[in-house]
mmCIF file of C-alpha atoms in Angstrom:
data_model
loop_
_atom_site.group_PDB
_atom_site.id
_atom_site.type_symbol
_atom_site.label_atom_id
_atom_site.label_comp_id
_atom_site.label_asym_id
_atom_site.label_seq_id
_atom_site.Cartn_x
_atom_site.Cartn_y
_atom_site.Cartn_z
ATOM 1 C CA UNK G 80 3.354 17.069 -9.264
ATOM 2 C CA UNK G 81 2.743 13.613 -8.056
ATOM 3 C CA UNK G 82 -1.134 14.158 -7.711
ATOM 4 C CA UNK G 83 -1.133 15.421 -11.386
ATOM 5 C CA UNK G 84 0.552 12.545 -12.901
ATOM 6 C CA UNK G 85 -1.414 9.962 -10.491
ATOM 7 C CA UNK G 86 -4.410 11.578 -11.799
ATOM 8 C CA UNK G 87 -2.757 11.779 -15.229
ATOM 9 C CA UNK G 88 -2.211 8.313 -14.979
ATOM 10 C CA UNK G 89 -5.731 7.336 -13.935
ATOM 11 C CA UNK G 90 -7.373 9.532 -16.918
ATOM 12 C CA UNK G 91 -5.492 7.688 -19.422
ATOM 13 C CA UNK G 92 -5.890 3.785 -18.087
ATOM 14 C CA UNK G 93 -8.536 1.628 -19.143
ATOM 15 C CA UNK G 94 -8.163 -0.943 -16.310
ATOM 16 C CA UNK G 95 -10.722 -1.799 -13.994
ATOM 17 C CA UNK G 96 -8.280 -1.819 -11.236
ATOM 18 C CA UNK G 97 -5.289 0.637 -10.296
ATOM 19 C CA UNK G 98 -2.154 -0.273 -8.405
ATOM 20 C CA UNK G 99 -0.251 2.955 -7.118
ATOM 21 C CA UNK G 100 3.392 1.708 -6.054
ATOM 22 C CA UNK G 101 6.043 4.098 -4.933
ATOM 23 C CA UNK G 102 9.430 3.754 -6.712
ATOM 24 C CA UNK G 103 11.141 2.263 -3.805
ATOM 25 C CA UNK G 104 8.657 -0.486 -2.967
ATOM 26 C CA UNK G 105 9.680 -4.262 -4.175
ATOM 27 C CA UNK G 106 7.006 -7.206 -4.037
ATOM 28 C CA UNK G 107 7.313 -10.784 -3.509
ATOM 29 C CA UNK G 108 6.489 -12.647 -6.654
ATOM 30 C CA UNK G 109 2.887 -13.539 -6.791
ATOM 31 C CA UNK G 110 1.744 -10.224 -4.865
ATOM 32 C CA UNK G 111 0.001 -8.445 -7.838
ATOM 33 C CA UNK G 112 -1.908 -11.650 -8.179
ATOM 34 C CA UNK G 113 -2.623 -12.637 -4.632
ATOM 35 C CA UNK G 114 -4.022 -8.276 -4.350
ATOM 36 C CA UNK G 115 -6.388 -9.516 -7.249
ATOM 37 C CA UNK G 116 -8.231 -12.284 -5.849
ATOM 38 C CA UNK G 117 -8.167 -10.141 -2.536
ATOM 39 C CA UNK G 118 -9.925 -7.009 -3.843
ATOM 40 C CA UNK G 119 -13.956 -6.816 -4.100
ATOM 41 C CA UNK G 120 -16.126 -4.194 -5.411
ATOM 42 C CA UNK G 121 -16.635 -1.595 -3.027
ATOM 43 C CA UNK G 122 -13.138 -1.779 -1.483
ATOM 44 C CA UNK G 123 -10.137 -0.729 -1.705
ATOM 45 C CA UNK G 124 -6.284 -2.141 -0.172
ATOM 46 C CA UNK G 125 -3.753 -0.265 1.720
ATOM 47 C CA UNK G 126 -1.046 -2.217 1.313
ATOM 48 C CA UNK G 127 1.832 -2.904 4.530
ATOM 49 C CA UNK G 128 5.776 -2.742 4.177
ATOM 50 C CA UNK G 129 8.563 -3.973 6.037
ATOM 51 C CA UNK G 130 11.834 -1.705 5.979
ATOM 52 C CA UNK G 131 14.645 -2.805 4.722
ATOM 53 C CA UNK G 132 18.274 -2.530 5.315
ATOM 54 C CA UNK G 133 20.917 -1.937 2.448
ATOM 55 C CA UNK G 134 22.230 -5.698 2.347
ATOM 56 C CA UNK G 135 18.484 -6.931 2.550
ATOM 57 C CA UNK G 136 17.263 -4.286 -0.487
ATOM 58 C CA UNK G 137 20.101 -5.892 -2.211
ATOM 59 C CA UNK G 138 19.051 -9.081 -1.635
ATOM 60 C CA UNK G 139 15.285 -8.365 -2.989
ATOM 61 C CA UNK G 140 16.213 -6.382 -6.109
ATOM 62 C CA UNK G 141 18.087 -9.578 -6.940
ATOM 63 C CA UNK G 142 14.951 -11.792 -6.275
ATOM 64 C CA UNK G 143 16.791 -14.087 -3.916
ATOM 65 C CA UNK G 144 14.338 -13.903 -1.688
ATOM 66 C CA UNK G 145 10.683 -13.923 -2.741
ATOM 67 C CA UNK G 146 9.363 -13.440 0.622
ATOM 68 C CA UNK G 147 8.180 -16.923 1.997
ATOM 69 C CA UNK G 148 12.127 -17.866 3.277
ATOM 70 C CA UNK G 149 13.184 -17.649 6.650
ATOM 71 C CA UNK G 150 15.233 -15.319 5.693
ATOM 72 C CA UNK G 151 12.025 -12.696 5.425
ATOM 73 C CA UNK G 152 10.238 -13.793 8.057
ATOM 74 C CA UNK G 153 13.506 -12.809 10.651
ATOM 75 C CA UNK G 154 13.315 -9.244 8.656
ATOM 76 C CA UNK G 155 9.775 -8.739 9.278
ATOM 77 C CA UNK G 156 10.545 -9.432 12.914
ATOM 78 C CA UNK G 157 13.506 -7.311 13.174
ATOM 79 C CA UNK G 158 11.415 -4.149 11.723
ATOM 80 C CA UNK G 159 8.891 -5.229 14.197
ATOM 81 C CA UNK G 160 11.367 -4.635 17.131
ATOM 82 C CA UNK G 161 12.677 -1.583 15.828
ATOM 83 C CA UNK G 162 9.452 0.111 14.961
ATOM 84 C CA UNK G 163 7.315 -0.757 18.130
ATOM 85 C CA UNK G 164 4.691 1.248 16.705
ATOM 86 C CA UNK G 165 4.266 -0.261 12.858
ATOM 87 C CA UNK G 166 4.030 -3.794 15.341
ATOM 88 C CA UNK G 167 0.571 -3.830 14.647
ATOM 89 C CA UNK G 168 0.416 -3.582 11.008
ATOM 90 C CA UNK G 169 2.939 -6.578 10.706
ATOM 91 C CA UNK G 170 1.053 -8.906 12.967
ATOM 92 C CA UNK G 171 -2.315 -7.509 13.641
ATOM 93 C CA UNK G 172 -4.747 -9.261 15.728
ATOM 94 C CA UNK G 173 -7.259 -9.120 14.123
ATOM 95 C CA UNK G 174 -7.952 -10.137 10.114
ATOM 96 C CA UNK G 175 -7.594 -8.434 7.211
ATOM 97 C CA UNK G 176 -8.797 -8.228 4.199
ATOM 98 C CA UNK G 177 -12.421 -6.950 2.181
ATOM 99 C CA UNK G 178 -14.806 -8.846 4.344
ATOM 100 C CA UNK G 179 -16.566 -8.081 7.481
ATOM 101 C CA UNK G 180 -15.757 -4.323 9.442
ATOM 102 C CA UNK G 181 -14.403 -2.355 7.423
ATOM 103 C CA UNK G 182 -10.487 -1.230 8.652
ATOM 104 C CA UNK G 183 -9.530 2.377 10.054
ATOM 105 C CA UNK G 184 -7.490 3.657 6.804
ATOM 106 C CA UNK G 185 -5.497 5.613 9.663
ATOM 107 C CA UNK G 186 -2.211 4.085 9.225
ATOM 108 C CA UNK G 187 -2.163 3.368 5.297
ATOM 109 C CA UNK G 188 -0.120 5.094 2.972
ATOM 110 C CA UNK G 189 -0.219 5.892 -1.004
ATOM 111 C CA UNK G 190 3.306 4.029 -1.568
ATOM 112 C CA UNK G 191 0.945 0.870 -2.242
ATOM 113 C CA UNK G 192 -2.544 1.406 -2.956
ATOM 114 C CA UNK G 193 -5.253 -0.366 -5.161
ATOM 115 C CA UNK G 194 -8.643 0.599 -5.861
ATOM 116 C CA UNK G 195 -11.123 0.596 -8.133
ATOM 117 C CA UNK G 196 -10.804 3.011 -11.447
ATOM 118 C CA UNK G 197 -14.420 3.815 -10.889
ATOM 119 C CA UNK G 198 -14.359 4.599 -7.267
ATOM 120 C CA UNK G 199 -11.007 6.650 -7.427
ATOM 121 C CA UNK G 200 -13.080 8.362 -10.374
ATOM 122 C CA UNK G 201 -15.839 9.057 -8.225
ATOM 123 C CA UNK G 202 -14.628 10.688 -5.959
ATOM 124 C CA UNK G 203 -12.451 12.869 -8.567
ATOM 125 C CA UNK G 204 -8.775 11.118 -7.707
ATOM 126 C CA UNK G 205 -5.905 12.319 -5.970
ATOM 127 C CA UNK G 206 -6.520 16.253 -5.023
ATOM 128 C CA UNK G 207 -3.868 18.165 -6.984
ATOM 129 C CA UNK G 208 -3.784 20.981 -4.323
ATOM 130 C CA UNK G 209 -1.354 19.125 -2.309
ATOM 131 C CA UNK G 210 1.197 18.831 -5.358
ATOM 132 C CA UNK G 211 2.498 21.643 -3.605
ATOM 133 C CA UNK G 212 2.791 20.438 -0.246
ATOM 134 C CA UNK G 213 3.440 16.862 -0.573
ATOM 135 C CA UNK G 214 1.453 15.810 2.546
ATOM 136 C CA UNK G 215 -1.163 13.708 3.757
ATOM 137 C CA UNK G 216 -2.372 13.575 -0.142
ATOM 138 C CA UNK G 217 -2.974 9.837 0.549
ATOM 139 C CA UNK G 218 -4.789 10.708 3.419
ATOM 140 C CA UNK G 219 -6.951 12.841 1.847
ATOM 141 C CA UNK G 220 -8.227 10.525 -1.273
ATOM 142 C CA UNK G 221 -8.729 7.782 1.330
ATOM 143 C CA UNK G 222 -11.202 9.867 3.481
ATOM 144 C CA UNK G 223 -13.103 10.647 0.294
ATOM 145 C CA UNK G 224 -13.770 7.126 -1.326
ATOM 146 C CA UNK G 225 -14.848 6.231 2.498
ATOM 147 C CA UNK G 226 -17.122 9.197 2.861
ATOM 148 C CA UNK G 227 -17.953 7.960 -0.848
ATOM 149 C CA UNK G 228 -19.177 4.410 0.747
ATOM 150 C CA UNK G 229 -15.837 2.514 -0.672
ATOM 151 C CA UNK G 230 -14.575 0.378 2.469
ATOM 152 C CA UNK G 231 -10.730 0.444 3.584
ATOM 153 C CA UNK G 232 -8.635 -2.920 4.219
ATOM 154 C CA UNK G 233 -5.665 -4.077 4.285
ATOM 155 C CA UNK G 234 -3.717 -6.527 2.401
ATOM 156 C CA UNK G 235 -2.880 -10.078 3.679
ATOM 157 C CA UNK G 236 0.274 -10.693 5.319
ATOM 158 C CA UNK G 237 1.651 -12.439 2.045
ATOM 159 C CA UNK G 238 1.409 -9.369 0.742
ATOM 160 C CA UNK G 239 3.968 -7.303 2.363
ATOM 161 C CA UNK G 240 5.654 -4.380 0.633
ATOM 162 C CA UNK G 241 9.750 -4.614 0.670
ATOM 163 C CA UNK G 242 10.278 -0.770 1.562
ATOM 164 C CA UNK G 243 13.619 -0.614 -0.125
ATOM 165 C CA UNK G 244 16.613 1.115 1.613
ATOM 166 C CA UNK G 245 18.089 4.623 0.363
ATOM 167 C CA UNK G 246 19.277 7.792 1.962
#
């Protein structure tokens, strides 16, 4: 039921922007702001996470590290070494953000997301026929607002999801 009560959820706001966070997904303090002044009409952000271990989760659900210390910056390398492949998405290349080229979506996920009420609208929100098989849902909604002419980025690197640790 998670498209339902994302759609649910979008139906009943009045806010011009929407923020989808999955309930094991800290931020840094300042992130919700920093996403603001990121965002621009005709965009939307895919936000990037770093996994964490138990003792680190621990750590951030305490808010003893906000995500600038040293401390973070040796986690983000350590996921980088042990996931080759999300490499790119922790130190990309190239820039990011809602200017320029728009970004391949390929390789965002729903567990932080924010759009545009309007363009999530638009393009009727999350499609509830995968409430049933849980997959690629995210995939799905982000084909359709770029087929709908809404551009995909992602969010700086001071942004960085803390993917919380659980079993």
């Amino acid at each position: 039921r998670k498209c339902f009560t994302r759609n649910q959820a979008l139906a009943e706001s009045t806010a011009a922007l929407i923020l989808y966070l999955d309930q094991d997904i800290a931020l840094a303090k300042g992130t919700i702001d920093r996403l603001r002044r990121q965002i621009r009409p005709g965009w939307f952000i895919g936000l990037r996470r770093v996994m964490l271990d138990e003792a680190s989760s621990e750590r951030v659900l305490q808010r003893a590290d906000d995500g600038r210390s040293l401390d973070f910056q040796r986690l983000r390398i350590r996921s980088l070494m042990l996931r080759l492949e999300g490499s790119r998405y922790l130190l990309p290349l190239r820039s990011r953000g809602c200017r320029g080229e728009p970004q391949d979506w390929r390789g965002m996920a729903s567990f932080g997301l924010l759009a545009f009420r309007r363009d999530l609208i638009d393009v009727d929100g999350w499609d509830k026929r995968f409430d049933e098989h849980y997959y690629a849902e995210d995939l799905d909604l982000f084909a359709r607002l770029e087929h709908h002419g809404v551009k995909p980025a992602f969010a700086s690197r001071r942004c960085t999801a803390f993917h919380l640790f659980h079993e």
